[in-house]
Amino acid sequence: MRALLSMALCFLLALPAMAQETPDTSAPDRSATGGAQTLEDILARQRGEQVDSSFRRNATGNPEGAAGMASQLGTLGGASDAEVWRALRYGLEDVKVSAGGPEARVLIQDSGMWWLQFRRGPLATYGAWLLGGTLALLVLFYLIRGRIRIDGEKTGRTVMRFQAVERFGHWLMAGSFVVLAITGLLVLFGRMAIIPLLGLEAFSTLAAGSKWVHNNISWAFMLGLVMVFVMWVLHNIPNRTDLKWLAVGGGIFSKGVHPPAKKFNAGQKLIFWAVIVFGASISVSGLSLLFPFELPMFAKTFQILNDTGLPQAVGYGALPETLAPHEEMQFATLWHTIMAFALTAIILAHIYIGSVGMEGAFDAMGSGEVEEQWAREHHGLWLEELQEKGHAPAPDKATHPAE
């Protein structure tokens, strides 16, 4: 009881302090500065608070109220130098260029600082934690669970799991993605990690080469993505069997547990759809970066999201529906990197389970043939289908070595 009374007393005593700390959202009096920004505006931005900049955005001169050009204090065209630059900053000046599209008319674009700070700060930090945490969890899982072995006695017979064209599509996509991930990480973390180690000239050569490789090998990834989707989409449609697989965690966490599965189990289906969705998103945003200013997509996307009310529901407010060409590119680079981080973490888990994590799994994409007992334990329903079609020997018809 005393503890509750103490907490209540502390809360009441804190109310005046909380009231004092509540930020004043009313517009400051700018009469003393003639409508220009005040010290409070500067301090509010330093505190990270949102400042309404309409008082500067709209102060771009008034030709009708300007003094004559030949008169004392007359201004050229009714706008001072500061007002001209302010109009350029906020995209309100009617800029005419002799060559180039809308992007050439953007002379000042100060939102680029926000993009740079986000890219160097939260994006790089959280992305590094995601990949590092994924690797740490995989190592921990291996130390606890060990390699998932084939429980039953091996038969010495193999079953064709993936044809040559399927393996080609898989390795085309997988190999190109690994190269894209490495070169992308070099470009993102180069200034922070590589320059201090190798110097500016070495990083310059490495970054230029990474960019060239990244841009050109991306076509191989997109081709492999299309091939994998066409070949395997029908096998990755969810069904009731997947619920049974998920209910026991696919037997990954327990020895001797082998839930029924068809050609692809629920875990593989999750990876498949993650690769297709994230890979398609990476490809679309990548095309926007390969052809700068030609494929704007975020202004229209933000408009659709605003119509659904989702940004407002989560507290972000309305997203900007009018973006400068350079802002479109900045959003494309951020989204491209976020999706790439997420897919890389998923692929790391996929690489683990398909190599050191499970005995016999690599054979499926190596030679294309898997041990019959492996197929029985991990894809029993699929093996039964093959046996019914005569594509695999039935258990009672399997040949046995002579005694």
Tab-separated table of C-alpha atoms in Angstrom:
chain	number	residue	atom	x	y	z
A	1	MET	CA	0.000	0.000	0.000
A	2	ARG	CA	2.826	2.350	0.846
A	3	ALA	CA	4.425	1.585	-2.492
A	4	LEU	CA	1.225	2.501	-4.329
A	5	LEU	CA	0.887	5.752	-2.373
A	6	SER	CA	4.523	6.593	-3.137
A	7	MET	CA	4.021	5.973	-6.843
A	8	ALA	CA	0.873	8.122	-6.889
A	9	LEU	CA	2.675	10.935	-5.077
A	10	CYS	CA	5.591	10.812	-7.494
A	11	PHE	CA	3.183	10.929	-10.431
A	12	LEU	CA	1.383	13.981	-9.037
A	13	LEU	CA	4.661	15.773	-8.383
A	14	ALA	CA	5.786	15.020	-11.934
A	15	LEU	CA	2.718	16.569	-13.540
A	16	PRO	CA	3.942	20.186	-13.313
A	17	ALA	CA	7.286	19.175	-14.832
A	18	MET	CA	5.508	17.297	-17.611
A	19	ALA	CA	3.377	20.329	-18.290
A	20	GLN	CA	6.482	22.485	-18.541
A	21	GLU	CA	8.125	20.043	-20.939
A	22	THR	CA	5.109	19.883	-23.279
A	23	PRO	CA	6.240	21.569	-26.504
A	24	ASP	CA	4.409	24.676	-27.551
A	25	THR	CA	2.827	23.909	-30.896
A	26	SER	CA	1.583	27.478	-31.462
A	27	ALA	CA	3.313	29.441	-34.236
A	28	PRO	CA	5.997	31.801	-32.868
A	29	ASP	CA	5.646	35.535	-33.223
A	30	ARG	CA	7.794	36.577	-36.180
A	31	SER	CA	6.808	40.213	-36.260
A	32	ALA	CA	10.172	41.255	-34.818
A	33	THR	CA	12.017	39.579	-37.705
A	34	GLY	CA	9.726	40.822	-40.425
A	35	GLY	CA	8.385	37.324	-41.045
A	36	ALA	CA	11.814	35.654	-41.181
A	37	GLN	CA	12.773	32.706	-39.009
A	38	THR	CA	13.377	33.307	-35.346
A	39	LEU	CA	15.766	31.872	-32.788
A	40	GLU	CA	12.960	29.590	-31.612
A	41	ASP	CA	12.643	28.151	-35.141
A	42	ILE	CA	16.364	27.330	-35.173
A	43	LEU	CA	16.286	25.796	-31.690
A	44	ALA	CA	13.200	23.718	-32.541
A	45	ARG	CA	14.948	22.193	-35.568
A	46	GLN	CA	18.011	21.437	-33.456
A	47	ARG	CA	15.744	19.604	-30.996
A	48	GLY	CA	14.417	17.516	-33.880
A	49	GLU	CA	10.946	19.054	-33.767
A	50	GLN	CA	8.787	19.584	-36.821
A	51	VAL	CA	8.801	23.229	-37.905
A	52	ASP	CA	6.207	24.634	-40.271
A	53	SER	CA	8.288	26.167	-43.048
A	54	SER	CA	5.389	27.718	-44.915
A	55	PHE	CA	6.473	31.170	-43.708
A	56	ARG	CA	9.645	30.722	-45.777
A	57	ARG	CA	8.190	28.586	-48.546
A	58	ASN	CA	5.724	31.326	-49.515
A	59	ALA	CA	8.163	34.233	-49.153
A	60	THR	CA	9.345	34.211	-52.762
A	61	GLY	CA	8.693	37.827	-53.694
A	62	ASN	CA	5.784	39.813	-55.057
A	63	PRO	CA	6.391	41.405	-58.449
A	64	GLU	CA	3.184	43.448	-58.270
A	65	GLY	CA	4.161	45.099	-54.996
A	66	ALA	CA	7.792	45.688	-55.883
A	67	ALA	CA	9.358	49.077	-56.287
A	68	GLY	CA	10.316	50.202	-59.745
A	69	MET	CA	13.487	48.712	-61.085
A	70	ALA	CA	14.993	52.185	-61.583
A	71	SER	CA	13.823	53.431	-58.203
A	72	GLN	CA	15.770	53.377	-54.992
A	73	LEU	CA	15.669	49.903	-53.361
A	74	GLY	CA	14.013	48.517	-56.466
A	75	THR	CA	14.395	44.759	-57.002
A	76	LEU	CA	14.965	42.905	-60.223
A	77	GLY	CA	11.664	41.285	-61.137
A	78	GLY	CA	10.149	41.940	-57.711
A	79	ALA	CA	12.221	39.300	-55.886
A	80	SER	CA	15.468	39.602	-53.983
A	81	ASP	CA	18.329	37.123	-54.316
A	82	ALA	CA	17.237	35.363	-51.109
A	83	GLU	CA	13.696	35.047	-52.397
A	84	VAL	CA	14.880	33.602	-55.705
A	85	TRP	CA	17.002	30.955	-53.968
A	86	ARG	CA	14.156	30.190	-51.598
A	87	ALA	CA	11.837	29.558	-54.548
A	88	LEU	CA	14.467	27.287	-56.090
A	89	ARG	CA	14.829	25.382	-52.834
A	90	TYR	CA	11.122	24.648	-52.542
A	91	GLY	CA	10.614	23.970	-56.253
A	92	LEU	CA	8.421	27.025	-56.812
A	93	GLU	CA	10.598	28.829	-59.361
A	94	ASP	CA	9.697	28.451	-63.008
A	95	VAL	CA	13.052	27.133	-64.177
A	96	LYS	CA	13.637	26.778	-67.909
A	97	VAL	CA	16.446	24.626	-69.289
A	98	SER	CA	17.686	24.101	-72.813
A	99	ALA	CA	18.223	20.358	-72.391
A	100	GLY	CA	17.062	17.611	-70.039
A	101	GLY	CA	13.758	16.674	-68.472
A	102	PRO	CA	12.125	17.658	-65.167
A	103	GLU	CA	15.199	16.524	-63.237
A	104	ALA	CA	17.325	19.175	-64.957
A	105	ARG	CA	15.076	21.921	-63.591
A	106	VAL	CA	15.815	20.938	-59.981
A	107	LEU	CA	18.722	23.131	-58.845
A	108	ILE	CA	18.329	22.743	-55.073
A	109	GLN	CA	16.928	19.649	-53.355
A	110	ASP	CA	17.566	19.821	-49.619
A	111	SER	CA	15.737	16.579	-48.748
A	112	GLY	CA	18.851	14.815	-49.965
A	113	MET	CA	20.413	15.416	-46.548
A	114	TRP	CA	17.625	13.425	-44.894
A	115	TRP	CA	18.245	10.601	-47.368
A	116	LEU	CA	21.988	10.629	-46.732
A	117	GLN	CA	21.598	10.634	-42.942
A	118	PHE	CA	19.053	7.794	-43.045
A	119	ARG	CA	21.235	5.756	-45.404
A	120	ARG	CA	24.355	6.161	-43.283
A	121	GLY	CA	22.520	5.877	-39.975
A	122	PRO	CA	19.437	3.692	-39.365
A	123	LEU	CA	19.545	1.835	-42.685
A	124	ALA	CA	23.166	0.747	-42.418
A	125	THR	CA	22.959	0.125	-38.663
A	126	TYR	CA	19.794	-1.959	-38.587
A	127	GLY	CA	20.784	-3.759	-41.782
A	128	ALA	CA	24.092	-4.790	-40.268
A	129	TRP	CA	22.351	-5.961	-37.098
A	130	LEU	CA	19.864	-7.993	-39.159
A	131	LEU	CA	22.547	-9.848	-41.099
A	132	GLY	CA	24.833	-10.247	-38.105
A	133	GLY	CA	21.976	-11.438	-35.909
A	134	THR	CA	20.865	-13.945	-38.554
A	135	LEU	CA	24.357	-15.426	-38.782
A	136	ALA	CA	24.629	-15.588	-34.984
A	137	LEU	CA	21.287	-17.389	-34.680
A	138	LEU	CA	22.268	-19.908	-37.354
A	139	VAL	CA	25.541	-20.668	-35.570
A	140	LEU	CA	23.696	-21.023	-32.257
A	141	PHE	CA	21.100	-23.311	-33.854
A	142	TYR	CA	23.842	-25.505	-35.326
A	143	LEU	CA	25.592	-25.778	-31.956
A	144	ILE	CA	22.342	-26.789	-30.250
A	145	ARG	CA	20.656	-28.937	-32.912
A	146	GLY	CA	23.622	-30.083	-34.944
A	147	ARG	CA	23.268	-31.325	-38.476
A	148	ILE	CA	19.902	-32.844	-39.329
A	149	ARG	CA	20.766	-36.420	-40.269
A	150	ILE	CA	18.871	-39.038	-42.262
A	151	ASP	CA	17.261	-41.075	-39.479
A	152	GLY	CA	16.389	-44.229	-41.386
A	153	GLU	CA	18.708	-46.665	-43.069
A	154	LYS	CA	19.944	-45.440	-46.420
A	155	THR	CA	18.776	-47.500	-49.378
A	156	GLY	CA	21.566	-46.671	-51.795
A	157	ARG	CA	18.919	-45.722	-54.377
A	158	THR	CA	18.366	-42.172	-55.619
A	159	VAL	CA	15.333	-40.287	-56.863
A	160	MET	CA	15.455	-37.501	-59.438
A	161	ARG	CA	14.320	-34.372	-57.619
A	162	PHE	CA	15.218	-31.504	-59.956
A	163	GLN	CA	15.856	-31.612	-63.681
A	164	ALA	CA	18.822	-29.835	-65.269
A	165	VAL	CA	16.761	-26.827	-66.380
A	166	GLU	CA	15.409	-26.412	-62.843
A	167	ARG	CA	18.881	-26.485	-61.372
A	168	PHE	CA	20.082	-24.017	-63.996
A	169	GLY	CA	17.323	-21.545	-63.120
A	170	HIS	CA	18.014	-21.943	-59.400
A	171	TRP	CA	21.780	-21.438	-59.680
A	172	LEU	CA	21.378	-18.569	-62.137
A	173	MET	CA	19.235	-16.732	-59.628
A	174	ALA	CA	21.168	-17.828	-56.539
A	175	GLY	CA	24.641	-17.177	-57.927
A	176	SER	CA	23.750	-13.756	-59.274
A	177	PHE	CA	22.042	-12.828	-55.993
A	178	VAL	CA	25.168	-13.666	-53.993
A	179	VAL	CA	27.249	-11.408	-56.254
A	180	LEU	CA	24.607	-8.665	-56.063
A	181	ALA	CA	24.514	-8.891	-52.268
A	182	ILE	CA	28.302	-8.652	-51.937
A	183	THR	CA	28.679	-5.744	-54.358
A	184	GLY	CA	25.716	-3.946	-52.809
A	185	LEU	CA	27.207	-4.272	-49.329
A	186	LEU	CA	30.552	-2.981	-50.621
A	187	VAL	CA	28.897	0.139	-52.005
A	188	LEU	CA	26.795	0.742	-48.877
A	189	PHE	CA	29.474	0.139	-46.245
A	190	GLY	CA	32.506	1.139	-48.304
A	191	ARG	CA	32.964	4.618	-46.876
A	192	MET	CA	32.570	3.366	-43.333
A	193	ALA	CA	34.548	0.123	-43.458
A	194	ILE	CA	36.709	-0.145	-46.583
A	195	ILE	CA	38.170	3.361	-46.929
A	196	PRO	CA	39.750	3.249	-43.436
A	197	LEU	CA	41.334	-0.102	-44.326
A	198	LEU	CA	42.347	0.255	-47.983
A	199	GLY	CA	42.339	3.981	-48.614
A	200	LEU	CA	40.462	6.208	-51.052
A	201	GLU	CA	42.060	5.073	-54.309
A	202	ALA	CA	41.572	1.369	-53.634
A	203	PHE	CA	37.970	1.902	-52.616
A	204	SER	CA	37.357	4.065	-55.699
A	205	THR	CA	38.460	1.219	-57.982
A	206	LEU	CA	36.534	-1.351	-55.949
A	207	ALA	CA	33.358	0.763	-55.872
A	208	ALA	CA	33.442	1.453	-59.602
A	209	GLY	CA	33.935	-2.231	-60.366
A	210	SER	CA	31.202	-3.246	-57.913
A	211	LYS	CA	28.762	-0.824	-59.497
A	212	TRP	CA	29.497	-2.146	-62.996
A	213	VAL	CA	29.130	-5.776	-61.900
A	214	HIS	CA	25.995	-4.997	-59.870
A	215	ASN	CA	24.264	-3.236	-62.765
A	216	ASN	CA	25.027	-5.898	-65.354
A	217	ILE	CA	24.554	-9.105	-63.381
A	218	SER	CA	21.158	-7.881	-62.220
A	219	TRP	CA	19.703	-9.071	-65.530
A	220	ALA	CA	20.775	-12.638	-64.721
A	221	PHE	CA	18.988	-12.424	-61.378
A	222	MET	CA	15.763	-11.188	-62.978
A	223	LEU	CA	15.901	-13.927	-65.615
A	224	GLY	CA	16.465	-16.592	-62.968
A	225	LEU	CA	13.620	-15.168	-60.896
A	226	VAL	CA	11.211	-15.487	-63.815
A	227	MET	CA	12.386	-19.037	-64.582
A	228	VAL	CA	11.969	-20.199	-60.977
A	229	PHE	CA	8.523	-18.653	-60.735
A	230	VAL	CA	7.267	-20.282	-63.925
A	231	MET	CA	8.702	-23.710	-63.081
A	232	TRP	CA	7.679	-23.946	-59.419
A	233	VAL	CA	4.696	-21.703	-58.775
A	234	LEU	CA	2.149	-24.540	-59.064
A	235	HIS	CA	4.098	-26.658	-56.570
A	236	ASN	CA	4.191	-23.795	-54.045
A	237	ILE	CA	0.473	-23.161	-53.688
A	238	PRO	CA	-0.376	-23.608	-49.973
A	239	ASN	CA	-2.528	-26.568	-48.909
A	240	ARG	CA	-3.717	-28.260	-45.719
A	241	THR	CA	-0.635	-30.435	-45.525
A	242	ASP	CA	1.399	-27.316	-44.857
A	243	LEU	CA	-0.503	-26.731	-41.608
A	244	LYS	CA	0.601	-30.127	-40.323
A	245	TRP	CA	4.183	-29.343	-41.287
A	246	LEU	CA	4.097	-25.980	-39.522
A	247	ALA	CA	2.455	-27.481	-36.412
A	248	VAL	CA	5.586	-29.523	-35.678
A	249	GLY	CA	8.075	-27.010	-37.041
A	250	GLY	CA	8.867	-29.283	-39.942
A	251	GLY	CA	10.729	-31.602	-37.610
A	252	ILE	CA	13.674	-29.218	-37.730
A	253	PHE	CA	13.764	-28.745	-33.972
A	254	SER	CA	13.143	-32.387	-32.995
A	255	LYS	CA	14.875	-35.581	-34.004
A	256	GLY	CA	12.796	-38.337	-35.566
A	257	VAL	CA	9.890	-36.042	-36.517
A	258	HIS	CA	9.061	-36.138	-40.236
A	259	PRO	CA	5.753	-34.479	-41.160
A	260	PRO	CA	4.247	-35.283	-44.573
A	261	ALA	CA	5.113	-32.952	-47.438
A	262	LYS	CA	4.814	-32.823	-51.185
A	263	LYS	CA	7.555	-31.626	-53.533
A	264	PHE	CA	7.957	-28.461	-51.460
A	265	ASN	CA	7.189	-28.316	-47.752
A	266	ALA	CA	5.702	-25.318	-45.973
A	267	GLY	CA	9.106	-23.894	-45.076
A	268	GLN	CA	10.276	-24.047	-48.668
A	269	LYS	CA	7.034	-22.452	-49.810
A	270	LEU	CA	7.576	-19.547	-47.420
A	271	ILE	CA	11.057	-19.060	-48.809
A	272	PHE	CA	9.776	-19.355	-52.384
A	273	TRP	CA	7.156	-16.634	-51.960
A	274	ALA	CA	9.575	-14.432	-50.022
A	275	VAL	CA	12.063	-14.724	-52.882
A	276	ILE	CA	9.394	-13.982	-55.490
A	277	VAL	CA	7.842	-10.994	-53.661
A	278	PHE	CA	11.051	-9.448	-52.358
A	279	GLY	CA	12.945	-10.331	-55.538
A	280	ALA	CA	10.289	-8.694	-57.710
A	281	SER	CA	10.319	-5.590	-55.507
A	282	ILE	CA	14.115	-5.434	-55.663
A	283	SER	CA	13.971	-5.865	-59.452
A	284	VAL	CA	11.408	-3.105	-59.998
A	285	SER	CA	13.241	-0.623	-57.783
A	286	GLY	CA	16.502	-1.711	-59.401
A	287	LEU	CA	15.120	-0.966	-62.867
A	288	SER	CA	14.165	2.481	-61.610
A	289	LEU	CA	17.798	2.982	-60.598
A	290	LEU	CA	19.186	1.520	-63.828
A	291	PHE	CA	17.106	4.010	-65.825
A	292	PRO	CA	17.206	7.185	-63.692
A	293	PHE	CA	14.115	9.407	-63.689
A	294	GLU	CA	12.381	7.168	-66.254
A	295	LEU	CA	10.356	4.944	-63.909
A	296	PRO	CA	8.965	7.032	-61.027
A	297	MET	CA	6.789	4.932	-58.759
A	298	PHE	CA	6.704	6.265	-55.215
A	299	ALA	CA	4.511	9.354	-55.628
A	300	LYS	CA	1.760	7.182	-57.113
A	301	THR	CA	2.340	4.491	-54.479
A	302	PHE	CA	2.092	7.056	-51.684
A	303	GLN	CA	-1.142	8.351	-53.174
A	304	ILE	CA	-2.643	4.853	-53.165
A	305	LEU	CA	-1.499	4.277	-49.578
A	306	ASN	CA	-2.975	7.590	-48.464
A	307	ASP	CA	-6.298	6.625	-50.035
A	308	THR	CA	-6.310	3.426	-47.980
A	309	GLY	CA	-5.647	5.376	-44.782
A	310	LEU	CA	-2.849	3.035	-43.666
A	311	PRO	CA	-0.165	5.711	-43.062
A	312	GLN	CA	-2.592	7.762	-41.008
A	313	ALA	CA	-3.687	4.706	-39.033
A	314	VAL	CA	-0.134	3.962	-37.876
A	315	GLY	CA	0.586	7.590	-37.004
A	316	TYR	CA	2.721	8.659	-39.968
A	317	GLY	CA	0.216	11.090	-41.391
A	318	ALA	CA	-0.291	11.580	-45.109
A	319	LEU	CA	2.676	10.580	-47.245
A	320	PRO	CA	3.955	13.097	-49.818
A	321	GLU	CA	2.203	12.705	-53.135
A	322	THR	CA	4.324	15.242	-55.024
A	323	LEU	CA	7.980	14.271	-55.297
A	324	ALA	CA	10.856	15.822	-57.180
A	325	PRO	CA	12.594	13.480	-59.643
A	326	HIS	CA	15.591	13.226	-57.333
A	327	GLU	CA	13.347	12.320	-54.393
A	328	GLU	CA	11.918	9.462	-56.439
A	329	MET	CA	15.444	8.141	-56.927
A	330	GLN	CA	16.251	8.528	-53.238
A	331	PHE	CA	13.196	6.556	-52.173
A	332	ALA	CA	14.062	3.909	-54.781
A	333	THR	CA	17.564	3.434	-53.343
A	334	LEU	CA	16.229	3.152	-49.794
A	335	TRP	CA	13.495	0.667	-50.694
A	336	HIS	CA	15.917	-1.328	-52.854
A	337	THR	CA	18.332	-1.627	-49.932
A	338	ILE	CA	15.665	-2.479	-47.335
A	339	MET	CA	14.238	-5.273	-49.477
A	340	ALA	CA	17.751	-6.546	-50.240
A	341	PHE	CA	18.620	-6.713	-46.532
A	342	ALA	CA	15.443	-8.674	-45.774
A	343	LEU	CA	15.952	-11.117	-48.646
A	344	THR	CA	19.635	-11.602	-47.805
A	345	ALA	CA	18.730	-12.632	-44.255
A	346	ILE	CA	16.222	-15.162	-45.618
A	347	ILE	CA	18.719	-16.513	-48.142
A	348	LEU	CA	21.334	-16.982	-45.412
A	349	ALA	CA	18.927	-19.316	-43.612
A	350	HIS	CA	18.166	-21.086	-46.891
A	351	ILE	CA	21.879	-21.568	-47.629
A	352	TYR	CA	22.420	-22.981	-44.146
A	353	ILE	CA	19.652	-25.590	-44.297
A	354	GLY	CA	20.604	-26.540	-47.853
A	355	SER	CA	24.264	-27.145	-47.046
A	356	VAL	CA	25.689	-27.838	-43.581
A	357	GLY	CA	22.320	-27.803	-41.834
A	358	MET	CA	20.787	-30.930	-43.363
A	359	GLU	CA	22.359	-34.119	-44.646
A	360	GLY	CA	21.495	-34.866	-48.254
A	361	ALA	CA	19.823	-31.522	-48.958
A	362	PHE	CA	22.551	-30.161	-51.229
A	363	ASP	CA	22.279	-33.160	-53.547
A	364	ALA	CA	18.896	-31.888	-54.699
A	365	MET	CA	20.533	-28.879	-56.370
A	366	GLY	CA	23.909	-30.502	-56.903
A	367	SER	CA	23.374	-33.645	-58.940
A	368	GLY	CA	19.587	-33.313	-58.923
A	369	GLU	CA	19.190	-36.775	-57.339
A	370	VAL	CA	18.518	-37.423	-53.651
A	371	GLU	CA	18.731	-40.494	-51.447
A	372	GLU	CA	15.407	-42.324	-51.427
A	373	GLN	CA	15.301	-42.406	-47.633
A	374	TRP	CA	15.889	-38.652	-47.511
A	375	ALA	CA	12.953	-38.151	-49.856
A	376	ARG	CA	10.798	-40.482	-47.731
A	377	GLU	CA	11.549	-38.558	-44.539
A	378	HIS	CA	11.307	-34.995	-45.838
A	379	HIS	CA	8.945	-35.253	-48.827
A	380	GLY	CA	7.033	-38.486	-48.280
A	381	LEU	CA	3.897	-37.505	-50.209
A	382	TRP	CA	5.967	-36.429	-53.193
A	383	LEU	CA	7.844	-39.743	-53.186
A	384	GLU	CA	4.559	-41.640	-53.113
A	385	GLU	CA	3.346	-39.666	-56.132
A	386	LEU	CA	6.509	-40.577	-58.024
A	387	GLN	CA	6.097	-44.238	-57.129
A	388	GLU	CA	2.482	-44.234	-58.294
A	389	LYS	CA	3.554	-42.725	-61.625
A	390	GLY	CA	6.398	-45.227	-61.993
A	391	HIS	CA	9.091	-42.538	-61.726
A	392	ALA	CA	10.525	-44.142	-58.583
A	393	PRO	CA	10.708	-47.808	-57.529
A	394	ALA	CA	7.876	-48.895	-55.248
A	395	PRO	CA	8.943	-50.228	-51.825
A	396	ASP	CA	7.827	-53.795	-52.584
A	397	LYS	CA	9.464	-53.754	-56.008
A	398	ALA	CA	12.777	-52.284	-54.944
A	399	THR	CA	15.712	-54.400	-55.866
A	400	HIS	CA	17.746	-55.952	-53.076
A	401	PRO	CA	21.321	-57.124	-53.247
A	402	ALA	CA	21.757	-60.889	-53.716
A	403	GLU	CA	22.496	-62.867	-50.582
